[in-house]
Coordinates of C-alpha atoms and ligand atoms in Angstrom, one line a residue:
M1 CA -9.3 50.0 -3.5
A2 CA -13.0 51.1 -3.2
E3 CA -13.9 48.7 -0.5
P4 CA -11.6 50.1 2.2
L5 CA -12.6 53.6 1.2
F6 CA -16.2 52.7 1.6
L7 CA -15.6 51.3 5.1
T8 CA -13.5 54.2 6.1
D9 CA -16.2 56.6 5.1
L10 CA -18.8 54.6 7.1
V11 CA -16.6 54.9 10.2
L12 CA -15.9 58.6 9.6
A13 CA -19.6 59.4 9.1
F14 CA -20.4 57.7 12.3
L15 CA -17.7 59.7 14.2
L16 CA -19.0 62.8 12.5
A17 CA -22.5 62.1 13.9
I18 CA -21.0 62.0 17.4
T19 CA -19.0 65.2 17.2
G20 CA -21.9 66.8 15.4
G21 CA -24.1 65.9 18.4
L22 CA -21.5 67.3 20.8
L23 CA -21.3 70.5 18.8
G24 CA -25.1 70.9 18.8
R25 CA -25.2 70.3 22.6
R26 CA -22.6 72.9 23.1
A27 CA -24.6 75.4 21.0
G28 CA -27.8 74.6 23.0
R29 CA -26.0 75.2 26.3
R30 CA -24.7 78.5 25.2
Q31 CA -28.2 79.6 24.1
A32 CA -29.7 78.3 27.3
Q33 CA -27.3 80.5 29.2
R34 CA -28.3 83.3 26.8
G35 CA -24.8 83.4 25.5
E36 CA -23.4 83.1 22.1
I37 CA -20.6 81.0 20.6
R38 CA -18.0 83.5 19.5
R39 CA -14.8 81.5 19.8
R40 CA -14.4 78.3 18.0
P41 CA -14.8 75.3 20.4
L42 CA -12.4 72.4 20.0
V43 CA -15.3 70.1 18.9
L44 CA -15.8 72.3 15.9
Y45 CA -12.2 71.7 14.8
V46 CA -12.6 68.0 15.3
T47 CA -15.8 68.1 13.3
A48 CA -14.0 70.0 10.5
A49 CA -11.1 67.5 10.5
I50 CA -13.5 64.6 10.1
V51 CA -15.4 66.4 7.3
A52 CA -12.0 67.1 5.6
A53 CA -11.1 63.4 5.9
R54 CA -14.5 62.4 4.3
L55 CA -13.8 64.9 1.5
A56 CA -10.4 63.3 0.9
V57 CA -12.1 59.8 0.8
A58 CA -14.5 61.2 -1.8
V59 CA -11.7 62.6 -3.9
L60 CA -9.8 59.3 -3.7
L61 CA -12.9 57.4 -4.8
L62 CA -13.4 59.8 -7.6
A63 CA -9.9 59.4 -8.8
T64 CA -9.8 55.6 -8.5
S65 CA -13.4 54.6 -9.4
G66 CA -15.1 57.5 -11.0
W67 CA -18.1 59.8 -10.7
P68 CA -20.9 57.2 -10.4
L69 CA -19.3 56.0 -7.2
V70 CA -19.2 59.5 -5.5
A71 CA -22.1 61.3 -7.1
H72 CA -24.5 61.0 -4.1
R73 CA -21.7 62.0 -1.7
L74 CA -20.6 65.1 -3.7
L75 CA -24.1 66.2 -4.7
L76 CA -25.8 65.8 -1.3
G77 CA -24.2 63.7 1.4
L78 CA -21.3 66.1 2.0
P79 CA -22.7 69.5 1.0
V80 CA -25.3 69.2 3.8
V81 CA -22.5 69.3 6.4
V82 CA -19.8 71.2 4.5
L83 CA -22.0 74.3 3.9
P84 CA -23.0 75.0 7.5
L85 CA -19.6 73.9 8.7
V86 CA -17.9 76.6 6.6
R87 CA -20.3 79.1 8.0
A88 CA -19.5 78.0 11.6
L89 CA -15.8 78.2 10.9
V90 CA -15.9 81.6 9.3
R91 CA -18.4 83.2 11.7
P92 CA -18.9 81.1 14.7
S93 CA -22.4 81.3 16.2
A94 CA -24.8 79.0 18.0
V95 CA -27.1 78.9 15.0
A96 CA -24.3 77.9 12.7
A97 CA -23.2 75.2 15.3
H98 CA -26.7 73.8 15.4
T99 CA -27.0 73.7 11.7
T100 CA -23.6 72.0 11.4
A101 CA -24.8 69.4 14.0
M102 CA -27.9 68.8 11.9
G103 CA -25.9 68.6 8.7
A104 CA -23.6 66.0 10.3
W105 CA -26.7 63.8 11.2
L106 CA -28.1 64.2 7.7
S107 CA -24.8 63.2 6.2
F108 CA -24.8 60.2 8.4
Y109 CA -28.3 59.3 7.5
L110 CA -27.7 59.7 3.7
L111 CA -24.8 57.3 3.9
Y112 CA -26.5 54.7 6.1
V113 CA -29.8 54.8 4.3
P114 CA -28.6 55.9 0.9
P115 CA -31.3 57.1 -1.5
G116 CA -31.3 55.7 -5.0
P117 CA -30.8 58.1 -8.0
Q118 CA -34.5 58.4 -8.5
D119 CA -35.0 59.6 -4.9
L120 CA -32.1 62.0 -4.9
P121 CA -34.2 65.2 -5.6
V122 CA -36.6 64.3 -2.8
A123 CA -33.8 63.6 -0.4
A124 CA -32.2 66.9 -1.3
G125 CA -35.5 68.8 -0.8
A126 CA -36.1 67.1 2.6
S127 CA -32.5 67.8 3.7
A128 CA -32.9 71.5 2.8
L129 CA -36.1 71.6 4.8
V130 CA -34.6 70.0 7.8
L131 CA -31.6 72.4 7.8
A132 CA -33.9 75.4 7.3
T133 CA -36.1 74.3 10.2
T134 CA -33.0 73.9 12.4
I135 CA -31.8 77.5 11.5
G136 CA -35.3 78.8 12.1
T137 CA -35.8 77.3 15.5
S138 CA -32.3 78.1 16.6
L139 CA -32.7 81.8 15.6
L140 CA -36.1 82.1 17.2
L141 CA -35.2 80.5 20.5
G142 CA -31.7 82.0 20.7
D143 CA -32.9 85.5 20.2
R144 CA -35.6 85.6 22.7
R145 CA -33.8 86.7 25.9
S146 CA -36.9 86.3 28.0
R147 CA -37.3 82.7 27.1
G148 CA -33.8 81.2 27.5
G149 CA -33.8 78.2 29.7
R150 CA -34.3 74.6 28.6
L151 CA -36.4 75.5 25.6
A152 CA -33.4 76.9 23.9
R153 CA -32.0 73.5 23.6
L154 CA -34.8 72.7 21.3
P155 CA -32.9 73.0 18.0
W156 CA -30.9 70.0 18.8
L157 CA -33.9 68.1 20.2
S158 CA -35.8 69.0 17.0
G159 CA -32.8 67.6 15.2
I160 CA -33.3 64.2 16.8
A161 CA -37.0 64.4 16.0
A162 CA -36.2 65.1 12.4
A163 CA -33.6 62.4 12.2
V164 CA -36.1 59.8 13.6
T165 CA -38.8 60.9 11.2
A166 CA -36.4 60.7 8.3
M167 CA -35.2 57.3 9.4
A168 CA -38.8 56.1 9.5
L169 CA -39.7 57.5 6.1
G170 CA -36.6 56.3 4.5
S171 CA -37.1 52.8 5.8
L172 CA -40.4 52.6 4.1
F173 CA -38.6 52.1 0.9
L174 CA -36.7 49.3 2.4
V175 CA -39.6 47.1 3.5
S176 CA -39.3 43.7 2.0
E177 CA -41.6 41.0 3.2
S178 CA -40.4 37.5 3.9
A179 CA -40.4 34.9 1.1
T180 CA -43.1 32.8 2.7
T181 CA -45.8 35.5 2.4
D182 CA -47.2 36.6 -0.8
W183 CA -46.0 40.1 -1.5
G184 CA -48.6 40.7 -4.1
G185 CA -46.9 43.9 -5.2
G186 CA -46.0 42.1 -8.4
P187 CA -44.6 43.8 -11.4
E188 CA -48.0 43.9 -13.1
R189 CA -48.9 46.6 -10.6
A190 CA -45.5 48.2 -10.4
G191 CA -45.5 48.5 -14.1
H192 CA -48.4 51.0 -13.9
S193 CA -47.4 52.7 -10.7
V194 CA -45.3 55.6 -9.8
H195 CA -42.5 53.2 -9.3
A196 CA -41.9 52.7 -13.0
M197 CA -38.8 54.1 -14.5
G198 CA -38.2 55.1 -18.1
H199 CA -40.5 57.2 -20.3
G200 CA -40.8 57.8 -24.0
H201 CA -43.0 55.4 -25.9
D202 CA -46.3 54.6 -24.5
A203 CA -48.2 51.4 -25.0
G204 CA -51.1 53.7 -25.7
D205 CA -54.0 51.7 -27.2
A206 CA -51.8 48.7 -28.0
P207 CA -53.6 45.6 -26.8
M208 CA -52.2 44.1 -23.6
R209 CA -50.8 40.7 -23.6
S210 CA -50.6 38.2 -20.7
V211 CA -47.4 36.4 -19.9
D212 CA -49.4 33.2 -20.4
E213 CA -49.6 33.9 -24.2
L214 CA -45.9 34.2 -24.6
T215 CA -45.1 30.5 -24.7
G216 CA -42.7 28.4 -26.7
P217 CA -44.1 26.3 -29.6
R218 CA -47.1 24.5 -28.2
D219 CA -47.6 22.0 -31.1
G220 CA -45.1 19.9 -32.8
I221 CA -43.2 16.8 -31.8
P222 CA -40.2 17.7 -29.6
D223 CA -36.7 16.8 -30.8
A224 CA -35.5 16.3 -27.3
R225 CA -37.7 15.3 -24.4
Y226 CA -36.8 15.0 -20.7
T227 CA -38.6 14.5 -17.4
L228 CA -37.1 16.0 -14.3
T229 CA -38.5 14.8 -11.0
A230 CA -37.7 16.9 -8.0
A231 CA -37.6 15.0 -4.7
H232 CA -35.9 14.8 -1.4
G233 CA -32.8 12.7 -1.4
T234 CA -29.3 12.3 -0.1
V235 CA -26.2 13.4 -1.9
R236 CA -22.9 11.7 -1.0
L237 CA -19.9 13.9 -1.4
S238 CA -16.5 12.4 -2.4
S239 CA -15.3 12.8 1.1
G240 CA -18.1 10.6 2.4
R241 CA -20.1 13.4 3.9
K242 CA -23.8 13.2 3.3
I243 CA -26.1 16.1 2.4
D244 CA -29.7 16.2 3.2
A245 CA -30.5 17.3 -0.4
L246 CA -33.1 18.0 -3.0
T247 CA -32.5 16.1 -6.2
F248 CA -33.6 15.9 -9.8
N249 CA -34.1 12.2 -10.9
G250 CA -32.3 11.2 -7.7
T251 CA -29.1 13.0 -8.3
S252 CA -27.6 16.4 -7.8
P253 CA -26.3 18.0 -9.9
G254 CA -29.3 16.8 -11.9
P255 CA -28.9 15.0 -15.2
E256 CA -27.1 16.9 -17.9
L257 CA -29.5 18.0 -20.6
R258 CA -27.7 18.1 -24.0
V259 CA -29.7 19.6 -26.8
E260 CA -29.1 21.1 -30.3
K261 CA -29.5 24.7 -31.2
G262 CA -32.8 25.2 -33.1
Q263 CA -34.4 22.0 -31.9
L264 CA -37.6 21.9 -29.9
V265 CA -36.9 20.9 -26.4
E266 CA -39.6 19.7 -24.0
V267 CA -39.0 19.2 -20.3
T268 CA -41.6 18.0 -17.9
L269 CA -41.0 19.0 -14.4
V270 CA -42.6 16.7 -11.8
N271 CA -42.6 17.6 -8.1
K272 CA -42.7 14.5 -6.0
D273 CA -42.3 15.9 -2.5
V274 CA -40.7 19.3 -2.3
T275 CA -43.2 21.1 -0.1
E276 CA -41.8 24.6 -0.9
G277 CA -42.7 24.0 -4.6
V278 CA -40.4 23.9 -7.6
T279 CA -40.0 25.6 -11.0
L280 CA -37.3 25.3 -13.7
H281 CA -35.4 28.4 -14.9
W282 CA -33.1 28.0 -17.9
H283 CA -30.3 30.3 -16.8
G284 CA -28.9 32.2 -19.7
V285 CA -31.2 30.8 -22.4
D286 CA -33.5 33.5 -23.7
V287 CA -36.7 31.4 -23.7
P288 CA -40.2 32.9 -24.3
N289 CA -41.5 34.5 -21.1
A290 CA -44.0 31.9 -20.2
E291 CA -41.2 29.2 -20.2
D292 CA -38.9 31.2 -17.8
G293 CA -39.9 29.4 -14.6
V294 CA -40.3 32.4 -12.3
P295 CA -43.0 31.7 -9.7
G296 CA -45.2 34.7 -9.1
V297 CA -44.3 36.2 -12.5
T298 CA -44.5 33.6 -15.2
Q299 CA -46.2 30.7 -13.5
N300 CA -47.3 29.3 -10.2
P301 CA -44.9 27.1 -8.2
V302 CA -45.3 23.4 -9.0
R303 CA -46.6 21.8 -5.8
P304 CA -46.0 18.2 -4.7
G305 CA -47.9 15.9 -7.0
E306 CA -48.1 18.5 -9.7
R307 CA -46.2 18.8 -13.0
H308 CA -45.4 21.5 -15.5
V309 CA -44.3 21.3 -19.1
Y310 CA -41.7 23.6 -20.6
R311 CA -41.2 23.9 -24.3
F312 CA -38.6 26.1 -26.0
V313 CA -36.1 26.2 -28.9
P314 CA -32.6 27.2 -27.7
D315 CA -31.2 29.7 -30.2
R316 CA -27.6 29.9 -29.1
A317 CA -25.1 27.1 -28.5
G318 CA -23.1 27.0 -25.3
T319 CA -22.9 26.2 -21.6
Y320 CA -26.1 27.0 -19.7
W321 CA -27.7 25.6 -16.6
Y322 CA -31.1 25.1 -15.1
H323 CA -32.2 25.5 -11.5
T324 CA -35.4 25.9 -9.5
H325 CA -36.5 29.5 -9.0
R326 CA -38.6 28.8 -5.9
D327 CA -37.2 29.3 -2.5
S328 CA -33.9 29.5 -4.4
E329 CA -31.7 30.4 -1.4
R330 CA -32.2 27.0 0.1
S331 CA -33.4 24.9 -2.8
V332 CA -30.6 25.6 -5.2
E333 CA -28.0 25.2 -2.4
R334 CA -29.5 21.9 -1.5
G335 CA -29.3 20.6 -5.0
L336 CA -32.0 21.6 -7.5
F337 CA -29.8 22.4 -10.4
G338 CA -28.1 20.9 -13.4
A339 CA -26.3 21.5 -16.7
L340 CA -28.0 22.5 -19.9
I341 CA -25.5 22.1 -22.8
V342 CA -26.5 23.4 -26.2
E343 CA -24.1 21.6 -28.6
D344 CA -21.4 24.0 -29.6
G345 CA -19.0 21.6 -31.5
Q346 CA -16.2 21.9 -28.9
Q347 CA -14.1 18.7 -29.3
G348 CA -12.3 16.4 -26.9
V349 CA -12.8 15.3 -23.4
Q350 CA -15.6 17.3 -21.8
Q351 CA -16.6 17.8 -18.2
N352 CA -19.1 20.0 -16.5
V353 CA -17.6 21.4 -13.3
F354 CA -20.1 23.0 -10.9
T355 CA -18.5 25.2 -8.3
H356 CA -20.9 24.6 -5.4
L357 CA -21.3 25.4 -1.8
W358 CA -23.2 22.6 -0.1
P359 CA -25.0 23.2 3.2
G360 CA -23.0 21.2 5.7
A361 CA -23.8 20.6 9.3
D362 CA -22.0 23.7 10.5
D363 CA -20.3 25.1 7.5
Q364 CA -20.6 25.5 3.8
I365 CA -18.7 22.8 1.9
G366 CA -16.9 24.0 -1.2
A367 CA -16.9 21.4 -4.0
F368 CA -16.6 20.8 -7.7
G369 CA -20.0 19.1 -8.2
T370 CA -19.9 16.5 -5.5
A371 CA -16.1 16.4 -5.2
D372 CA -15.2 18.1 -1.9
S373 CA -11.9 16.2 -1.8
A374 CA -9.2 15.2 -4.3
E375 CA -10.5 13.6 -7.4
R376 CA -8.5 12.0 -10.2
R377 CA -9.3 11.5 -13.8
A378 CA -7.3 9.8 -16.6
V379 CA -6.9 11.8 -19.8
Q380 CA -4.5 10.6 -22.6
A381 CA -1.7 13.1 -23.2
G382 CA -2.2 15.2 -26.3
R383 CA -6.0 15.1 -26.1
P384 CA -8.0 18.4 -26.0
V385 CA -10.0 18.9 -22.8
V386 CA -12.9 21.3 -22.3
L387 CA -14.1 22.1 -18.8
R388 CA -17.4 23.8 -18.5
L389 CA -17.2 25.7 -15.2
I390 CA -20.6 26.6 -13.8
N391 CA -21.0 28.5 -10.6
S392 CA -24.2 27.2 -8.9
S393 CA -23.4 28.7 -5.6
K394 CA -24.4 32.2 -4.3
E395 CA -20.8 33.4 -3.9
P396 CA -18.3 34.3 -6.6
H397 CA -15.4 31.8 -6.8
R398 CA -11.7 32.3 -7.6
I399 CA -10.7 29.2 -9.6
L400 CA -7.1 28.2 -9.8
L401 CA -5.8 26.2 -12.8
G402 CA -2.3 24.9 -12.9
G403 CA -0.2 22.5 -15.0
A404 CA -1.0 23.6 -18.6
P405 CA -1.5 26.7 -20.6
F406 CA -5.2 27.2 -21.3
R407 CA -7.8 29.3 -23.1
V408 CA -11.1 30.7 -22.0
T409 CA -13.2 29.7 -25.0
A410 CA -16.6 30.9 -23.9
H411 CA -18.2 33.1 -21.2
D412 CA -21.8 32.6 -20.1
G413 CA -22.4 30.4 -23.2
N414 CA -21.0 33.0 -25.6
P415 CA -17.9 32.1 -27.6
I416 CA -14.9 34.4 -27.1
D417 CA -13.3 35.5 -30.4
E418 CA -9.6 34.8 -30.7
P419 CA -9.0 33.7 -27.2
G420 CA -5.3 34.0 -26.3
E421 CA -3.3 31.4 -24.4
L422 CA -3.2 32.1 -20.7
K423 CA -0.2 30.9 -18.7
P424 CA -0.8 28.1 -16.2
G425 CA -1.6 29.7 -12.8
T426 CA -3.9 32.4 -14.2
D427 CA -6.9 32.6 -11.9
L428 CA -10.5 32.8 -13.1
F429 CA -13.0 34.8 -11.1
L430 CA -16.4 33.3 -11.8
A431 CA -19.6 35.2 -10.9
A432 CA -22.4 33.3 -9.0
G433 CA -24.5 31.9 -11.8
G434 CA -21.8 32.6 -14.4
R435 CA -20.0 30.1 -16.7
Y436 CA -16.5 29.9 -18.3
D437 CA -15.5 27.2 -20.8
V438 CA -11.9 26.5 -20.4
A439 CA -9.8 24.5 -23.0
F440 CA -6.4 23.0 -22.8
T441 CA -4.3 20.2 -24.4
M442 CA -3.5 17.4 -22.0
P443 CA 0.2 17.5 -21.2
D444 CA 2.3 14.5 -20.0
D445 CA 2.0 15.8 -16.5
V446 CA -0.8 16.6 -14.1
V447 CA -3.3 19.5 -14.6
T448 CA -5.0 20.7 -11.4
L449 CA -8.2 22.6 -10.8
R450 CA -8.8 24.1 -7.4
L451 CA -11.2 26.4 -5.6
D452 CA -9.4 29.3 -3.8
T453 CA -9.4 28.6 -0.1
S454 CA -9.1 32.1 1.3
E455 CA -12.8 32.9 1.4
I456 CA -14.2 29.4 1.8
P457 CA -11.8 26.8 3.2
N458 CA -12.1 23.7 1.1
E459 CA -10.3 20.6 0.0
A460 CA -11.8 20.3 -3.5
G461 CA -9.2 19.5 -6.2
L462 CA -9.5 17.9 -9.6
A463 CA -6.4 16.2 -11.0
F464 CA -6.2 15.2 -14.7
S465 CA -3.2 13.0 -15.6
P466 CA -2.4 10.5 -18.3
D467 CA -2.5 7.5 -15.9
G468 CA -5.3 9.0 -13.7
R469 CA -3.3 8.5 -10.6
A470 CA -1.7 11.9 -9.9
E471 CA -2.9 13.8 -6.9
P472 CA -4.1 17.4 -7.4
A473 CA -1.1 19.8 -7.0
A474 CA -1.1 22.5 -4.3
L475 CA -1.7 25.8 -6.2
K476 CA -1.0 29.4 -5.1
R477 CA -3.0 32.4 -6.1
G478 CA -1.9 33.8 -9.5
D479 CA -2.7 36.8 -11.7
L480 CA -6.4 37.3 -12.3
F481 CA -7.8 36.8 -15.8
D482 CA -9.4 40.0 -17.0
R483 CA -12.3 39.7 -19.3
L484 CA -12.2 43.3 -20.4
S485 CA -9.1 42.9 -22.6
Y486 CA -9.3 39.2 -23.4
G487 CA -9.6 38.1 -27.0
E488 CA -10.1 40.2 -30.1
R489 CA -13.3 41.9 -31.2
T490 CA -14.5 40.7 -34.6
G491 CA -18.0 42.1 -34.5
P492 CA -19.1 45.8 -34.8
K493 CA -18.0 48.4 -32.2
P494 CA -20.6 49.4 -29.7
E495 CA -22.4 52.5 -31.0
G496 CA -22.7 55.8 -29.2
G497 CA -25.2 57.2 -26.7
Q498 CA -27.7 58.7 -29.1
A499 CA -28.6 55.3 -30.4
Y500 CA -30.4 54.3 -27.2
D501 CA -34.2 54.6 -26.5
R502 CA -33.8 54.0 -22.7
D503 CA -31.2 54.8 -20.2
F504 CA -31.4 53.2 -16.8
D505 CA -29.3 53.8 -13.7
L506 CA -28.9 51.0 -11.2
V507 CA -27.2 51.6 -8.0
L508 CA -26.4 48.7 -5.7
D509 CA -25.8 49.7 -2.1
N510 CA -26.1 48.8 1.5
G511 CA -28.4 50.5 4.0
F512 CA -30.4 50.1 7.2
G513 CA -34.0 49.1 6.7
F514 CA -36.6 46.6 7.3
S515 CA -36.1 43.3 5.5
G516 CA -38.2 40.2 6.2
G517 CA -39.8 41.9 9.2
S518 CA -36.6 42.9 11.0
F519 CA -34.4 45.9 11.1
T520 CA -31.1 45.1 9.4
F521 CA -28.2 46.4 7.3
T522 CA -29.2 45.1 4.0
D523 CA -28.4 45.2 0.2
T524 CA -30.5 47.5 -1.9
I525 CA -31.2 48.4 -5.5
N526 CA -31.6 52.1 -6.1
G527 CA -32.0 52.6 -2.3
R528 CA -34.9 50.2 -2.1
L529 CA -35.9 46.6 -1.7
S530 CA -38.4 44.6 -3.7
P531 CA -41.3 45.2 -4.3
A532 CA -40.5 49.0 -3.9
V533 CA -37.7 48.9 -6.5
P534 CA -38.9 50.8 -9.6
T535 CA -39.7 48.5 -12.5
L536 CA -37.7 49.1 -15.7
M537 CA -40.3 49.8 -18.5
V538 CA -39.4 49.1 -22.1
H539 CA -41.1 49.0 -25.4
E540 CA -40.4 46.1 -27.8
G541 CA -37.5 46.9 -30.0
D542 CA -35.9 49.5 -27.7
R543 CA -32.2 49.7 -27.5
V544 CA -31.5 50.0 -23.8
R545 CA -28.4 51.2 -22.0
M546 CA -27.9 50.6 -18.3
R547 CA -25.3 51.7 -15.8
I548 CA -24.8 49.4 -12.8
T549 CA -22.8 50.8 -10.0
A550 CA -21.9 49.0 -6.7
R551 CA -21.5 51.5 -3.9
G552 CA -21.8 49.0 -1.2
I553 CA -19.2 46.8 0.4
I554 CA -20.2 43.4 -1.2
D555 CA -20.3 41.8 -4.7
H556 CA -23.5 41.5 -6.5
P557 CA -23.8 39.2 -9.5
M558 CA -26.6 40.8 -11.5
H559 CA -28.7 38.6 -13.7
L560 CA -31.2 39.8 -16.2
H561 CA -33.6 37.1 -17.4
G562 CA -34.6 36.7 -21.1
H563 CA -31.9 39.0 -22.6
R564 CA -28.2 38.7 -23.4
I565 CA -26.4 41.8 -22.3
R566 CA -23.3 43.3 -23.7
V567 CA -20.7 45.1 -21.5
I568 CA -19.5 48.4 -22.9
S569 CA -17.2 49.6 -20.2
R570 CA -16.0 49.2 -16.6
N571 CA -15.3 52.3 -14.6
G572 CA -15.0 54.2 -17.8
G573 CA -12.5 51.8 -19.5
A574 CA -14.0 50.3 -22.7
V575 CA -14.0 46.6 -23.4
T576 CA -11.0 46.1 -25.7
G577 CA -11.1 42.4 -26.2
S578 CA -13.7 40.1 -27.6
T579 CA -17.3 41.4 -27.3
W580 CA -18.3 40.8 -23.7
W581 CA -21.6 39.1 -23.8
T582 CA -23.0 38.0 -20.5
D583 CA -26.1 37.1 -18.6
T584 CA -24.7 37.3 -15.1
L585 CA -22.4 40.3 -14.3
N586 CA -20.5 40.4 -11.1
V587 CA -20.4 44.0 -9.9
A588 CA -17.8 44.3 -7.2
P589 CA -17.6 47.2 -4.7
G590 CA -16.5 50.3 -6.5
E591 CA -17.2 49.0 -10.0
S592 CA -19.5 50.8 -12.4
Y593 CA -20.4 49.0 -15.6
E594 CA -22.1 50.4 -18.7
I595 CA -24.0 47.7 -20.5
D596 CA -26.6 47.5 -23.3
F597 CA -29.1 45.2 -24.7
T598 CA -32.0 45.1 -27.1
A599 CA -35.6 44.6 -25.8
D600 CA -36.4 41.8 -28.2
N601 CA -38.1 39.3 -25.9
P602 CA -41.5 40.6 -24.7
G603 CA -42.6 39.7 -21.2
V604 CA -42.1 40.6 -17.6
W605 CA -38.6 39.6 -16.6
M606 CA -36.7 39.3 -13.4
D607 CA -33.5 41.3 -12.9
H608 CA -31.9 40.3 -9.7
C609 CA -28.8 39.6 -7.7
H610 CA -27.8 36.0 -8.1
N611 CA -26.6 35.8 -4.6
F612 CA -29.9 34.2 -3.6
E613 CA -29.6 35.5 0.0
H614 CA -29.5 39.0 -1.3
A615 CA -32.4 38.3 -3.7
E616 CA -34.5 36.9 -0.9
S617 CA -33.9 40.0 1.2
G618 CA -35.1 42.1 -1.6
M619 CA -32.5 42.6 -4.4
I620 CA -35.0 42.0 -7.1
M621 CA -36.4 44.2 -9.8
H622 CA -38.2 43.7 -13.0
L623 CA -37.9 44.6 -16.6
A624 CA -41.4 44.9 -18.1
Y625 CA -42.6 45.5 -21.6
D626 CA -45.3 48.1 -21.7
D627 CA -47.9 45.8 -23.3
V628 CA -47.4 42.8 -21.1
T629 CA -49.2 41.9 -17.9
T630 CA -48.9 38.9 -15.6
P631 CA -51.7 37.2 -13.7
Y632 CA -49.4 35.7 -11.1
H633 CA -48.1 37.1 -7.9
G634 CA -46.2 35.9 -4.9
P635 CA -42.5 35.5 -4.1
A636 CA -40.5 35.3 -7.3
H637 CA -37.4 33.4 -6.1
Ligands
C2O701 CU1 -30.2 31.8 -12.3 CU2 -33.3 34.4 -11.7 O1 -31.8 33.1 -11.9
CU702 CU1 -26.2 40.8 -4.2

């Protein structure tokens, strides 16, 4: 619902800018002829109609999606044009027409370069100033009979000047440098700058700690020990297509790491020949900060010929995954990822199923792991089956499962309490980076898993049958599984607002700006791009509440490192099912989530969109503890 409304509003705002311009020109002409606008010109009515349509869109958005989705429109974006417009309608005059024109442009600007919540007061002040200037110049020049002429058109010229200036200023917030240069504006600086959000406690005289001190156990013999060697290689998909890939130990997905909760795990990363550098990030496992594998924040990238040792003790069982965090957009897509399973006692036939998009010659190739075509597997009827679905691609996937009733037993590694049986044909929407564990009992017939083809055409299909010969069935889209109401809550209810030490507002949006050196329509956090996005500052032990709202026209799977988050509500509707723990929350256009977490893992942590393309263009921010600094800098993805 929200997405078509957003698009409609973008179009309306564009049209409004045009009719506003015509109206301003008309006013300028009248003043130049030393005349006045007394009757209402047609263009004024057209402008009014467009504004009315935009108001209707805002009301619809408010009704369907809620206040966070329309706040900036109703507080600033629309008033700047509605106020002068009402004046022009009630008492038509050249001055009112000029001001309406300027208001239309401001409104356009505020929608196409939308300010984040922290910049709203500044944007409001600047808008008021621009409107006042327009009124002033229009009054001055319109009244001076002796001066008439071309000068009188100045108000609308000054409008353009103001618009250009605003555009330039606004774009400053949207400057993200390309991944290959060191941006150096690392969180260690942002944490102490005006960009920091969140006040309250102060680190005061508390001694500062470096990320480097926040390691896993340095001594002790590890219970599980692995070496992962990153190297160029070729991946052969089931269809026979070959991918020029990056591999761990010669394969992609890399080897499954299976460990026990509470055990000391040691993984040595070796980079054979990946020139961009490599790191290992343990997605979803809340490891100590120094083991988190974020180049430029917790370590330097591991260059060819170098190695790096990670040591940590996983404290929760479940389905996790590892991937490089260096040049992620290309390196993860090309294969630097694998499964990390912390034993959780689920019984039966088990299979890790990565939903992946491989970089093909012309197109992305949708696959389950390396299966981009039909694959068959024999499973004895009556046996329990557990599929660990892991989305290693940058897009969310709709996964179709037919042939047997099933249960979603875990989400992002967190068990779901009292998972109800879902009818075959219920579709799962899996966030980029997210995981679902799916369990069913093998029937006598075939069970099919497919990737929806409407977004990304693909032939991937897994068929499970007792004799292993059945072809995957053709499946149609079914009802969508809704995590909000699934399962039963057994733990305590989320507590109320007063219990929080910090409250953060994250707005995901689109806007024009400079990203990677070129002017584009890009995805922003709080109206800005990394490194200009304010760092979220916390104190150890804080209870933190965050609201994440997607005002743009695209999905953003938000991933906070180092902390497990709990979803409280979506668009005002509380979670009624099993407690919704997650580490990667897909925020779709028009959605607004309230989440909370405890700041219990000191460090400097990434909080970013797991669509690596968005991350690379600047959808990155940090969560920093007020007593931790990092000596590293450089691109963090
Ligand atoms: Cu799975 Cu910061 O990433
Ligand atoms: Cu995104």
